[in-house]
mmCIF file of C-alpha atoms in Angstrom:
data_model
loop_
_atom_site.group_PDB
_atom_site.id
_atom_site.type_symbol
_atom_site.label_atom_id
_atom_site.label_comp_id
_atom_site.label_asym_id
_atom_site.label_seq_id
_atom_site.Cartn_x
_atom_site.Cartn_y
_atom_site.Cartn_z
ATOM 1 C CA MET A 1 110.714 -56.619 275.825
ATOM 2 C CA ALA A 2 109.197 -53.312 276.615
ATOM 3 C CA LYS A 3 105.628 -52.859 275.159
ATOM 4 C CA ALA A 4 105.791 -50.495 271.995
ATOM 5 C CA GLU A 5 105.060 -46.804 272.699
ATOM 6 C CA ASN A 6 102.076 -45.164 271.223
ATOM 7 C CA THR A 7 102.785 -42.123 269.220
ATOM 8 C CA THR A 8 100.893 -39.157 267.630
ATOM 9 C CA ARG A 9 101.676 -37.233 264.630
ATOM 10 C CA ASN A 10 103.417 -33.840 264.781
ATOM 11 C CA ALA A 11 101.695 -30.735 264.194
ATOM 12 C CA PRO A 12 100.888 -30.243 260.471
ATOM 13 C CA GLY A 13 102.708 -27.939 258.279
ATOM 14 C CA THR A 14 106.074 -29.801 258.199
ATOM 15 C CA THR A 15 107.432 -31.588 255.330
ATOM 16 C CA LEU A 16 108.302 -35.411 255.359
ATOM 17 C CA THR A 17 112.095 -36.117 255.196
ATOM 18 C CA GLN A 18 113.321 -39.280 253.484
ATOM 19 C CA ALA A 19 112.430 -42.158 255.714
ATOM 20 C CA GLY A 20 115.263 -44.146 254.334
ATOM 21 C CA ASP A 21 117.931 -41.601 255.673
ATOM 22 C CA ALA A 22 116.900 -42.555 259.251
ATOM 23 C CA ASN A 23 116.836 -46.061 258.621
ATOM 24 C CA GLN A 24 120.088 -46.447 256.744
ATOM 25 C CA ALA A 25 121.834 -44.344 259.474
ATOM 26 C CA ALA A 26 120.518 -46.553 262.296
ATOM 27 C CA GLY A 27 123.028 -49.285 263.292
ATOM 28 C CA LYS A 28 125.997 -47.976 261.211
ATOM 29 C CA LYS A 29 128.895 -46.410 262.677
ATOM 30 C CA ARG A 30 129.945 -43.055 261.455
ATOM 31 C CA GLU A 31 133.055 -42.652 259.779
ATOM 32 C CA SER A 32 135.152 -39.824 261.234
ATOM 33 C CA LEU A 33 137.239 -37.463 259.189
ATOM 34 C CA PRO A 34 140.969 -37.282 260.056
ATOM 35 C CA GLU A 35 141.623 -34.546 262.581
ATOM 36 C CA ASN A 36 143.023 -32.072 260.232
ATOM 37 C CA ASP A 37 140.117 -32.476 258.003
ATOM 38 C CA GLU A 38 137.658 -31.942 260.739
ATOM 39 C CA GLN A 39 139.393 -28.586 261.956
ATOM 40 C CA SER A 40 139.306 -27.504 258.404
ATOM 41 C CA VAL A 41 135.549 -28.147 257.928
ATOM 42 C CA ARG A 42 134.748 -26.265 261.298
ATOM 43 C CA LYS A 43 136.937 -23.381 260.341
ATOM 44 C CA ARG A 44 134.718 -23.228 256.980
ATOM 45 C CA ALA A 45 131.563 -23.452 258.657
ATOM 46 C CA ARG A 46 132.470 -20.390 260.813
ATOM 47 C CA ALA A 47 133.709 -18.418 258.034
ATOM 48 C CA ASN A 48 130.638 -19.147 255.947
ATOM 49 C CA PRO A 49 127.667 -19.867 258.086
ATOM 50 C CA GLY A 50 125.530 -20.305 254.801
ATOM 51 C CA ASP A 51 127.440 -23.309 253.982
ATOM 52 C CA ALA A 52 126.315 -25.256 256.973
ATOM 53 C CA LEU A 53 122.863 -23.591 257.689
ATOM 54 C CA VAL A 54 120.359 -24.085 254.841
ATOM 55 C CA PRO A 55 116.821 -22.804 255.155
ATOM 56 C CA VAL A 56 114.578 -25.929 255.021
ATOM 57 C CA HIS A 57 111.268 -26.974 256.281
ATOM 58 C CA ALA A 58 111.331 -28.754 259.814
ATOM 59 C CA ILE A 59 111.676 -32.473 260.022
ATOM 60 C CA SER A 60 108.359 -34.399 260.347
ATOM 61 C CA TYR A 61 107.997 -36.826 263.225
ATOM 62 C CA GLU A 62 105.640 -38.594 265.306
ATOM 63 C CA GLN A 63 105.327 -37.128 268.899
ATOM 64 C CA SER A 64 106.229 -39.397 271.865
ATOM 65 C CA THR A 65 103.462 -39.693 274.487
ATOM 66 C CA GLN A 66 105.509 -40.916 277.207
ATOM 67 C CA PHE A 67 108.479 -38.363 276.771
ATOM 68 C CA TRP A 68 106.802 -35.191 275.593
ATOM 69 C CA TYR A 69 106.980 -32.392 278.371
ATOM 70 C CA PRO A 70 105.103 -29.287 277.816
ATOM 71 C CA ASP A 71 107.799 -27.206 279.338
ATOM 72 C CA GLY A 72 110.586 -28.948 277.542
ATOM 73 C CA ASN A 73 113.255 -26.818 275.638
ATOM 74 C CA ILE A 74 114.796 -29.407 273.085
ATOM 75 C CA ILE A 75 113.230 -31.581 270.729
ATOM 76 C CA LEU A 76 115.046 -34.847 269.796
ATOM 77 C CA ILE A 77 114.114 -37.044 266.957
ATOM 78 C CA VAL A 78 115.145 -40.574 266.922
ATOM 79 C CA GLU A 79 113.781 -42.760 264.050
ATOM 80 C CA GLY A 80 110.940 -40.623 263.255
ATOM 81 C CA VAL A 81 109.847 -40.255 267.125
ATOM 82 C CA GLY A 82 110.033 -36.844 268.727
ATOM 83 C CA PHE A 83 110.776 -36.335 272.170
ATOM 84 C CA LYS A 84 110.525 -32.864 273.893
ATOM 85 C CA LEU A 85 112.934 -33.012 276.897
ATOM 86 C CA TYR A 86 114.905 -30.941 279.290
ATOM 87 C CA ARG A 87 118.099 -29.568 277.795
ATOM 88 C CA ALA A 88 120.104 -28.935 280.918
ATOM 89 C CA ARG A 89 119.079 -32.231 282.459
ATOM 90 C CA LEU A 90 120.291 -34.113 279.563
ATOM 91 C CA ALA A 91 123.506 -32.146 279.243
ATOM 92 C CA ALA A 92 124.241 -32.916 283.207
ATOM 93 C CA TYR A 93 124.145 -36.663 282.516
ATOM 94 C CA CYS A 94 125.491 -36.979 278.899
ATOM 95 C CA HIS A 95 128.578 -35.510 277.370
ATOM 96 C CA TYR A 96 127.026 -35.839 274.034
ATOM 97 C CA PHE A 97 124.224 -33.370 275.013
ATOM 98 C CA ALA A 98 126.620 -31.166 276.929
ATOM 99 C CA ASN A 99 128.526 -30.585 273.545
ATOM 100 C CA LEU A 100 125.255 -30.335 271.649
ATOM 101 C CA THR A 101 124.143 -27.591 273.982
ATOM 102 C CA SER A 102 127.234 -25.654 273.541
ATOM 103 C CA SER A 103 126.892 -26.066 269.843
ATOM 104 C CA LEU A 104 123.454 -24.841 269.916
ATOM 105 C CA ALA A 105 124.347 -21.593 271.750
ATOM 106 C CA ASP A 106 127.133 -21.010 269.226
ATOM 107 C CA GLU A 107 124.643 -21.554 266.416
ATOM 108 C CA GLY A 108 121.951 -19.465 268.160
ATOM 109 C CA ASN A 109 124.212 -16.636 268.022
ATOM 110 C CA SER A 110 124.766 -16.713 264.285
ATOM 111 C CA SER A 111 121.496 -18.092 262.995
ATOM 112 C CA HIS A 112 119.107 -15.958 261.173
ATOM 113 C CA HIS A 113 115.297 -15.423 262.972
ATOM 114 C CA GLY A 114 112.496 -17.003 260.967
ATOM 115 C CA GLN A 115 114.688 -19.629 259.237
ATOM 116 C CA LEU A 116 114.630 -23.315 259.795
ATOM 117 C CA CYS A 117 118.330 -24.359 259.931
ATOM 118 C CA SER A 118 119.247 -27.767 259.073
ATOM 119 C CA GLY A 119 122.342 -29.669 258.162
ATOM 120 C CA ASP A 120 124.287 -32.847 259.167
ATOM 121 C CA GLY A 121 126.163 -32.360 262.497
ATOM 122 C CA GLU A 122 129.622 -33.654 263.066
ATOM 123 C CA ASP A 123 128.224 -36.262 265.601
ATOM 124 C CA GLY A 124 125.660 -37.666 263.330
ATOM 125 C CA HIS A 125 122.487 -35.558 263.907
ATOM 126 C CA THR A 126 120.455 -33.363 261.868
ATOM 127 C CA HIS A 127 119.427 -29.951 263.579
ATOM 128 C CA SER A 128 116.854 -27.382 263.172
ATOM 129 C CA MET A 129 114.859 -24.503 264.597
ATOM 130 C CA ASP A 130 111.011 -24.917 264.770
ATOM 131 C CA ASP A 131 109.435 -21.949 263.347
ATOM 132 C CA SER A 132 107.461 -19.714 265.666
ATOM 133 C CA ARG A 133 104.610 -18.901 262.804
ATOM 134 C CA PRO A 134 101.280 -20.700 263.325
ATOM 135 C CA SER A 135 100.618 -23.845 261.467
ATOM 136 C CA SER A 136 98.048 -24.205 258.443
ATOM 137 C CA ASP A 137 95.312 -24.945 261.025
ATOM 138 C CA GLY A 138 95.798 -22.114 263.271
ATOM 139 C CA ARG A 139 97.594 -23.792 265.958
ATOM 140 C CA PRO A 140 100.795 -22.175 267.346
ATOM 141 C CA GLN A 141 104.058 -24.202 266.661
ATOM 142 C CA HIS A 142 106.756 -24.490 269.191
ATOM 143 C CA PRO A 143 108.470 -21.020 269.398
ATOM 144 C CA ARG A 144 112.102 -21.604 268.393
ATOM 145 C CA ILE A 145 112.731 -24.839 270.290
ATOM 146 C CA PRO A 146 115.821 -26.337 268.696
ATOM 147 C CA SER A 147 115.228 -29.849 267.165
ATOM 148 C CA TYR A 148 117.836 -32.450 266.543
ATOM 149 C CA GLU A 149 117.621 -35.756 264.784
ATOM 150 C CA ILE A 150 120.038 -38.141 266.399
ATOM 151 C CA LYS A 151 121.155 -40.920 264.056
ATOM 152 C CA ASP A 152 122.888 -44.169 264.942
ATOM 153 C CA LEU A 153 120.462 -44.594 267.727
ATOM 154 C CA ALA A 154 117.336 -46.772 267.873
ATOM 155 C CA ALA A 155 114.045 -45.307 269.364
ATOM 156 C CA CYS A 156 113.413 -48.269 271.719
ATOM 157 C CA ASP A 157 116.862 -47.859 273.133
ATOM 158 C CA PHE A 158 116.306 -44.086 273.740
ATOM 159 C CA ARG A 159 112.990 -44.832 275.461
ATOM 160 C CA ARG A 160 114.761 -47.123 277.888
ATOM 161 C CA PHE A 161 117.515 -44.705 278.304
ATOM 162 C CA LEU A 162 115.195 -41.862 279.280
ATOM 163 C CA SER A 163 113.115 -44.075 281.400
ATOM 164 C CA ALA A 164 116.536 -44.895 283.381
ATOM 165 C CA LEU A 165 117.313 -41.197 283.692
ATOM 166 C CA ASP A 166 113.604 -40.212 284.797
ATOM 167 C CA THR A 167 113.585 -42.942 287.434
ATOM 168 C CA PRO A 168 117.210 -43.664 288.788
ATOM 169 C CA LEU A 169 116.182 -45.729 291.570
ATOM 170 C CA LYS A 170 114.350 -47.953 289.066
ATOM 171 C CA TYR A 171 117.124 -50.528 288.773
ATOM 172 C CA PHE A 172 118.518 -50.354 292.172
ATOM 173 C CA LEU A 173 116.253 -52.990 293.780
ATOM 174 C CA GLU A 174 115.628 -55.106 290.753
ATOM 175 C CA PRO A 175 118.247 -55.047 287.827
ATOM 176 C CA PRO A 176 117.071 -54.730 284.282
ATOM 177 C CA ARG A 177 116.524 -57.628 282.182
ATOM 178 C CA GLN A 178 119.235 -58.639 279.813
ATOM 179 C CA SER A 179 117.549 -57.024 276.640
ATOM 180 C CA THR A 180 116.835 -53.728 278.466
ATOM 181 C CA ALA A 181 120.482 -53.671 279.699
ATOM 182 C CA ILE A 182 121.875 -54.067 276.223
ATOM 183 C CA SER A 183 119.586 -51.279 275.169
ATOM 184 C CA LEU A 184 120.786 -49.148 277.843
ATOM 185 C CA LEU A 185 124.349 -49.960 276.961
ATOM 186 C CA ARG A 186 123.910 -48.950 273.205
ATOM 187 C CA ALA A 187 122.298 -45.701 274.286
ATOM 188 C CA ALA A 188 124.694 -44.863 277.043
ATOM 189 C CA LYS A 189 127.659 -45.460 274.512
ATOM 190 C CA ARG A 190 126.177 -43.310 271.788
ATOM 191 C CA LEU A 191 125.182 -40.481 274.046
ATOM 192 C CA GLU A 192 128.281 -40.725 276.153
ATOM 193 C CA CYS A 193 126.497 -41.277 279.586
ATOM 194 C CA GLU A 194 128.739 -42.824 282.127
ATOM 195 C CA ALA A 195 126.006 -43.247 284.777
ATOM 196 C CA VAL A 196 123.683 -45.478 282.683
ATOM 197 C CA GLY A 197 126.514 -47.111 281.196
ATOM 198 C CA LYS A 198 127.678 -48.426 284.672
ATOM 199 C CA VAL A 199 124.043 -49.853 285.382
ATOM 200 C CA ALA A 200 124.024 -51.590 282.155
ATOM 201 C CA LYS A 201 127.439 -53.228 282.542
ATOM 202 C CA ARG A 202 126.989 -54.210 285.974
ATOM 203 C CA THR A 203 123.837 -55.986 285.094
ATOM 204 C CA LEU A 204 125.297 -57.775 281.984
ATOM 205 C CA LEU A 205 128.377 -58.751 284.157
ATOM 206 C CA ASP A 206 126.194 -60.226 286.941
ATOM 207 C CA LEU A 207 124.436 -62.389 284.353
ATOM 208 C CA TRP A 208 127.443 -63.416 282.512
ATOM 209 C CA ASN A 209 129.981 -63.472 285.006
ATOM 210 C CA ASN A 210 133.344 -65.232 285.136
ATOM 211 C CA GLU A 211 132.971 -67.232 287.911
ATOM 212 C CA VAL A 212 132.805 -71.080 288.197
ATOM 213 C CA PRO A 213 129.340 -71.997 287.762
ATOM 214 C CA ASN A 214 127.540 -73.413 290.934
ATOM 215 C CA GLY A 215 124.450 -75.471 291.151
ATOM 216 C CA VAL A 216 122.139 -76.152 288.175
ATOM 217 C CA ILE A 217 122.106 -73.330 285.611
ATOM 218 C CA PRO A 218 119.231 -73.313 283.243
ATOM 219 C CA LEU A 219 120.303 -73.398 279.514
ATOM 220 C CA CYS A 220 119.407 -70.279 277.954
ATOM 221 C CA PRO A 221 118.522 -69.594 274.094
ATOM 222 C CA TYR A 222 121.669 -69.949 272.312
ATOM 223 C CA SER A 223 120.906 -66.585 270.452
ATOM 224 C CA ASP A 224 121.318 -64.911 273.718
ATOM 225 C CA ALA A 225 124.669 -66.080 273.909
ATOM 226 C CA VAL A 226 125.583 -65.026 270.516
ATOM 227 C CA SER A 227 124.377 -61.446 271.058
ATOM 228 C CA VAL A 228 126.198 -61.316 274.389
ATOM 229 C CA ILE A 229 129.455 -62.282 272.561
ATOM 230 C CA ASP A 230 128.845 -59.643 270.019
ATOM 231 C CA ILE A 231 128.007 -56.876 272.802
ATOM 232 C CA ALA A 232 130.965 -58.040 275.006
ATOM 233 C CA ARG A 233 133.520 -57.214 271.869
ATOM 234 C CA LYS A 234 131.917 -54.093 270.927
ATOM 235 C CA PHE A 235 131.890 -52.693 274.365
ATOM 236 C CA HIS A 236 134.983 -54.196 275.578
ATOM 237 C CA LEU A 237 133.742 -56.399 278.328
ATOM 238 C CA PRO A 238 135.864 -59.510 277.935
ATOM 239 C CA GLU A 239 134.737 -60.739 281.335
ATOM 240 C CA MET A 240 131.593 -61.872 279.803
ATOM 241 C CA LEU A 241 132.995 -64.073 276.739
ATOM 242 C CA LYS A 242 134.009 -67.190 278.807
ATOM 243 C CA CYS A 243 130.450 -67.733 280.143
ATOM 244 C CA ALA A 244 128.775 -66.861 276.721
ATOM 245 C CA PHE A 245 131.025 -69.280 274.686
ATOM 246 C CA TYR A 246 130.529 -71.968 277.233
ATOM 247 C CA GLU A 247 126.677 -71.432 277.005
ATOM 248 C CA LEU A 248 127.198 -72.203 273.145
ATOM 249 C CA LEU A 249 129.332 -75.202 273.961
ATOM 250 C CA ARG A 250 126.639 -76.839 276.055
ATOM 251 C CA SER A 251 123.801 -76.021 273.738
ATOM 252 C CA PRO A 252 122.400 -78.903 271.722
ATOM 253 C CA ALA A 253 120.219 -76.268 269.772
ATOM 254 C CA PHE A 254 123.476 -74.272 268.875
ATOM 255 C CA TRP A 255 125.231 -77.382 267.335
ATOM 256 C CA ALA A 256 122.058 -78.374 265.310
ATOM 257 C CA VAL A 257 121.662 -75.087 263.741
ATOM 258 C CA LEU A 258 125.386 -74.811 263.081
ATOM 259 C CA ALA A 259 125.029 -77.981 261.213
ATOM 260 C CA ASP A 260 122.301 -76.908 258.989
ATOM 261 C CA ASP A 261 123.195 -73.163 258.331
ATOM 262 C CA ARG A 262 126.598 -71.918 259.172
ATOM 263 C CA HIS A 263 125.385 -68.332 258.126
ATOM 264 C CA SER A 264 122.578 -68.284 260.875
ATOM 265 C CA VAL A 265 125.519 -67.420 263.436
ATOM 266 C CA ASP A 266 127.727 -65.139 261.128
ATOM 267 C CA THR A 267 128.575 -62.885 263.903
ATOM 268 C CA LEU A 268 130.993 -65.831 265.082
ATOM 269 C CA SER A 269 134.145 -66.062 263.146
ATOM 270 C CA GLU A 270 135.635 -69.312 261.767
ATOM 271 C CA ALA A 271 138.316 -69.162 264.447
ATOM 272 C CA ASP A 272 135.440 -68.816 267.290
ATOM 273 C CA LEU A 273 133.881 -72.090 265.844
ATOM 274 C CA LEU A 274 137.085 -73.918 265.674
ATOM 275 C CA ASN A 275 137.791 -72.954 269.219
ATOM 276 C CA LEU A 276 134.253 -74.205 270.396
ATOM 277 C CA HIS A 277 134.820 -77.677 268.512
ATOM 278 C CA ASN A 278 138.243 -78.124 270.116
ATOM 279 C CA ALA A 279 137.136 -77.074 273.671
ATOM 280 C CA ARG A 280 134.145 -79.468 273.389
ATOM 281 C CA TYR A 281 136.466 -82.303 272.259
ATOM 282 C CA VAL A 282 139.101 -81.721 274.982
ATOM 283 C CA LEU A 283 136.249 -81.193 277.820
ATOM 284 C CA GLN A 284 134.356 -84.492 276.537
ATOM 285 C CA ARG A 285 137.628 -86.297 276.792
ATOM 286 C CA GLU A 286 138.480 -84.928 280.379
ATOM 287 C CA TRP A 287 134.731 -85.749 281.294
ATOM 288 C CA ARG A 288 134.844 -89.517 280.378
ATOM 289 C CA ALA A 289 138.231 -90.221 282.166
ATOM 290 C CA MET A 290 137.011 -88.402 285.145
ATOM 291 C CA VAL A 291 133.763 -90.335 285.520
ATOM 292 C CA LEU A 292 135.326 -93.706 284.750
ATOM 293 C CA THR A 293 138.117 -93.352 287.291
ATOM 294 C CA PRO A 294 137.060 -95.165 290.653
ATOM 295 C CA PRO A 295 137.989 -94.064 294.242
ATOM 296 C CA PHE A 296 141.623 -94.106 295.072
ATOM 297 C CA ALA A 297 142.812 -95.363 291.777
ATOM 298 C CA GLY A 298 146.457 -95.995 291.313
ATOM 299 C CA PRO A 299 149.098 -97.821 289.347
ATOM 300 C CA ASP A 300 147.803 -101.156 291.068
ATOM 301 C CA GLY A 301 144.124 -100.394 290.318
ATOM 302 C CA SER A 302 141.813 -99.055 293.018
ATOM 303 C CA HIS A 303 141.422 -100.013 296.625
ATOM 304 C CA CYS A 304 139.103 -99.117 299.595
ATOM 305 C CA ALA A 305 140.308 -96.376 301.842
ATOM 306 C CA SER A 306 138.454 -98.239 304.820
ATOM 307 C CA VAL A 307 140.091 -101.551 304.609
ATOM 308 C CA PRO A 308 143.123 -100.779 307.127
ATOM 309 C CA THR A 309 140.968 -99.200 309.396
ATOM 310 C CA PRO A 310 138.682 -100.787 312.119
ATOM 311 C CA LYS A 311 135.657 -99.035 310.877
ATOM 312 C CA PRO A 312 132.942 -101.807 310.225
ATOM 313 C CA LYS A 313 131.493 -99.907 307.111
ATOM 314 C CA LYS A 314 133.936 -100.845 304.165
ATOM 315 C CA CYS A 315 133.302 -101.120 300.386
ATOM 316 C CA LYS A 316 131.303 -103.927 299.106
ATOM 317 C CA HIS A 317 133.978 -104.797 296.283
ATOM 318 C CA THR A 318 137.559 -104.422 297.550
ATOM 319 C CA ALA A 319 139.397 -106.346 294.746
ATOM 320 C CA ALA A 320 140.709 -103.911 292.410
ATOM 321 C CA ASP A 321 139.349 -105.256 289.196
ATOM 322 C CA ALA A 322 135.832 -105.673 290.707
ATOM 323 C CA ARG A 323 135.888 -102.176 291.977
ATOM 324 C CA VAL A 324 136.750 -100.861 288.494
ATOM 325 C CA GLY A 325 134.068 -102.658 286.699
ATOM 326 C CA PHE A 326 131.368 -102.056 289.251
ATOM 327 C CA TRP A 327 132.102 -98.202 289.395
ATOM 328 C CA ARG A 328 132.155 -97.663 285.500
ATOM 329 C CA SER A 329 128.891 -99.789 284.932
ATOM 330 C CA HIS A 330 127.085 -97.701 287.376
ATOM 331 C CA PHE A 331 127.899 -94.426 285.703
ATOM 332 C CA ILE A 332 127.835 -95.612 281.942
ATOM 333 C CA ASP A 333 124.334 -96.926 282.584
ATOM 334 C CA SER A 334 123.160 -93.664 284.103
ATOM 335 C CA GLU A 335 121.538 -90.458 282.528
ATOM 336 C CA VAL A 336 124.643 -88.646 283.880
ATOM 337 C CA TRP A 337 126.927 -90.157 281.528
ATOM 338 C CA GLU A 338 125.187 -88.530 278.497
ATOM 339 C CA MET A 339 124.368 -85.146 280.144
ATOM 340 C CA GLY A 340 127.965 -84.655 281.273
ATOM 341 C CA ALA A 341 129.113 -85.213 277.558
ATOM 342 C CA LEU A 342 126.927 -82.058 276.729
ATOM 343 C CA ASP A 343 127.826 -80.172 279.612
ATOM 344 C CA PRO A 344 130.979 -81.438 281.415
ATOM 345 C CA ILE A 345 130.905 -78.611 283.930
ATOM 346 C CA GLY A 346 127.402 -78.732 284.647
ATOM 347 C CA GLY A 347 127.537 -82.647 284.941
ATOM 348 C CA ILE A 348 129.399 -82.588 287.945
ATOM 349 C CA ASN A 349 126.245 -81.689 289.622
ATOM 350 C CA GLY A 350 124.802 -84.825 288.271
ATOM 351 C CA LEU A 351 127.639 -86.930 289.252
ATOM 352 C CA ARG A 352 127.061 -85.830 292.990
ATOM 353 C CA ASP A 353 123.227 -86.873 292.635
ATOM 354 C CA ALA A 354 124.288 -90.176 290.998
ATOM 355 C CA ALA A 355 126.706 -91.050 293.761
ATOM 356 C CA GLN A 356 123.799 -90.864 296.216
ATOM 357 C CA GLY A 357 122.890 -94.370 294.772
ATOM 358 C CA LEU A 358 126.335 -95.942 295.784
ATOM 359 C CA LYS A 359 126.384 -95.454 299.546
ATOM 360 C CA ASN A 360 125.386 -98.983 300.048
ATOM 361 C CA ALA A 361 128.145 -100.443 297.904
ATOM 362 C CA TRP A 362 130.957 -97.835 298.757
ATOM 363 C CA CYS A 363 132.349 -96.393 301.914
ATOM 364 C CA VAL A 364 132.067 -92.841 302.904
ATOM 365 C CA ARG A 365 135.983 -92.171 302.548
ATOM 366 C CA CYS A 366 135.895 -93.614 298.881
ATOM 367 C CA LEU A 367 132.958 -91.362 298.026
ATOM 368 C CA ASN A 368 134.226 -88.243 299.479
ATOM 369 C CA GLU A 369 137.383 -88.822 297.622
ATOM 370 C CA ARG A 370 135.609 -88.948 294.314
ATOM 371 C CA LYS A 371 133.386 -85.779 295.257
ATOM 372 C CA GLU A 372 136.430 -83.663 296.090
ATOM 373 C CA ALA A 373 138.082 -84.829 292.739
ATOM 374 C CA TRP A 374 135.079 -83.869 290.790
ATOM 375 C CA GLU A 375 134.813 -80.296 292.251
ATOM 376 C CA ALA A 376 138.496 -79.713 291.715
ATOM 377 C CA ALA A 377 138.110 -80.878 288.127
ATOM 378 C CA LYS A 378 135.315 -78.401 287.551
ATOM 379 C CA VAL A 379 137.400 -75.647 288.911
ATOM 380 C CA ARG A 380 140.343 -76.980 286.468
ATOM 381 C CA TRP A 381 138.196 -77.216 283.571
ATOM 382 C CA TRP A 382 136.695 -73.705 283.904
ATOM 383 C CA GLY A 383 140.246 -72.279 284.071
ATOM 384 C CA MET A 384 141.269 -74.133 280.879
ATOM 385 C CA LEU A 385 138.452 -72.263 278.851
ATOM 386 C CA ASP A 386 140.446 -69.137 278.753
ATOM 387 C CA ASP A 387 143.072 -70.900 276.393
ATOM 388 C CA LEU A 388 140.609 -73.140 274.764
ATOM 389 C CA PHE A 389 138.437 -70.369 273.553
ATOM 390 C CA GLN A 390 141.656 -68.076 273.121
ATOM 391 C CA LEU A 391 140.037 -65.339 274.982
ATOM 392 C CA ARG A 392 143.264 -63.243 275.300
ATOM 393 C CA GLN A 393 143.499 -63.278 271.563
ATOM 394 C CA ASN A 394 139.825 -63.302 270.690
ATOM 395 C CA MET A 395 138.827 -59.597 271.422
#
């Protein structure tokens, strides 16, 4: 997580606004008016400017130390923190600020000088003009620099967003961490910034891709997977869902928490949990059948593929019954049996390692046959997850 940014208080002479307004607005989606109602509101605002522009004191905020440019020409207030920035630069990358700039130009033509104009904007922000008069301690305030309070946006998300805009090559060589990418995605969506949104989506899709897992993949905290499922649905990234759901399926901590407190994972629906239970049952059944199947098994039992050949190296056990018993006892007594029950797809890697201890008792052809069958099973199981998790209906 990024280190919390230090802030300083804004110049005195301003009046505090209700802090709860910003807190309640954060994280809530604005309810939009029907199209006809929005048009009528705009018409009334144009016809009666006094209805939308009410003389009030400026919004109080703490000044950002990182993003406060002396020659900036717009002040944006997010969760009580003020950012003095360049209006044209923001408008060049974000449709939200391009529309805001256009709206500001219209209001500037109709506003009265010397007033601090404030009201709730259509895009969920509050706007004002900083007075050009000196403050109570004699220091000049910002001469008529427009100030906008942006709601439904977290200050930490906005800081990370501005950092990405200021240093566009920052994430070219080293992608952002997951928490940063999620912050960038939320901010890019709120501010309608396609460039930053693409960076965030690419990072998350690389971390939670839809490809068959290869090698040993460390288990991540189940809370990360739950967050990713929520993000994938909110921002329409279905490619991330399979990997995230499978991460929950193979997490012992998730199943333990679920058994203790269902409400701790309330972002998952009952249908999600039923799908996870069913998928785990199906894959565990497939796992047991795969592990217990000896090489070249058929209706008449298992046979050694090297017996008919002149090669001297043959399996130690050639009788069908003996082969089946020896094979099963080897894996049932190994750690891979339990490991694969928790993570069947990841357990394939453990099977390959366990097979190294069978070289003295089984021929190369028989072992290779099993290795190929295991790899094919991993691909097949991964493909089954689309239906088991009901991903096509799950969005």
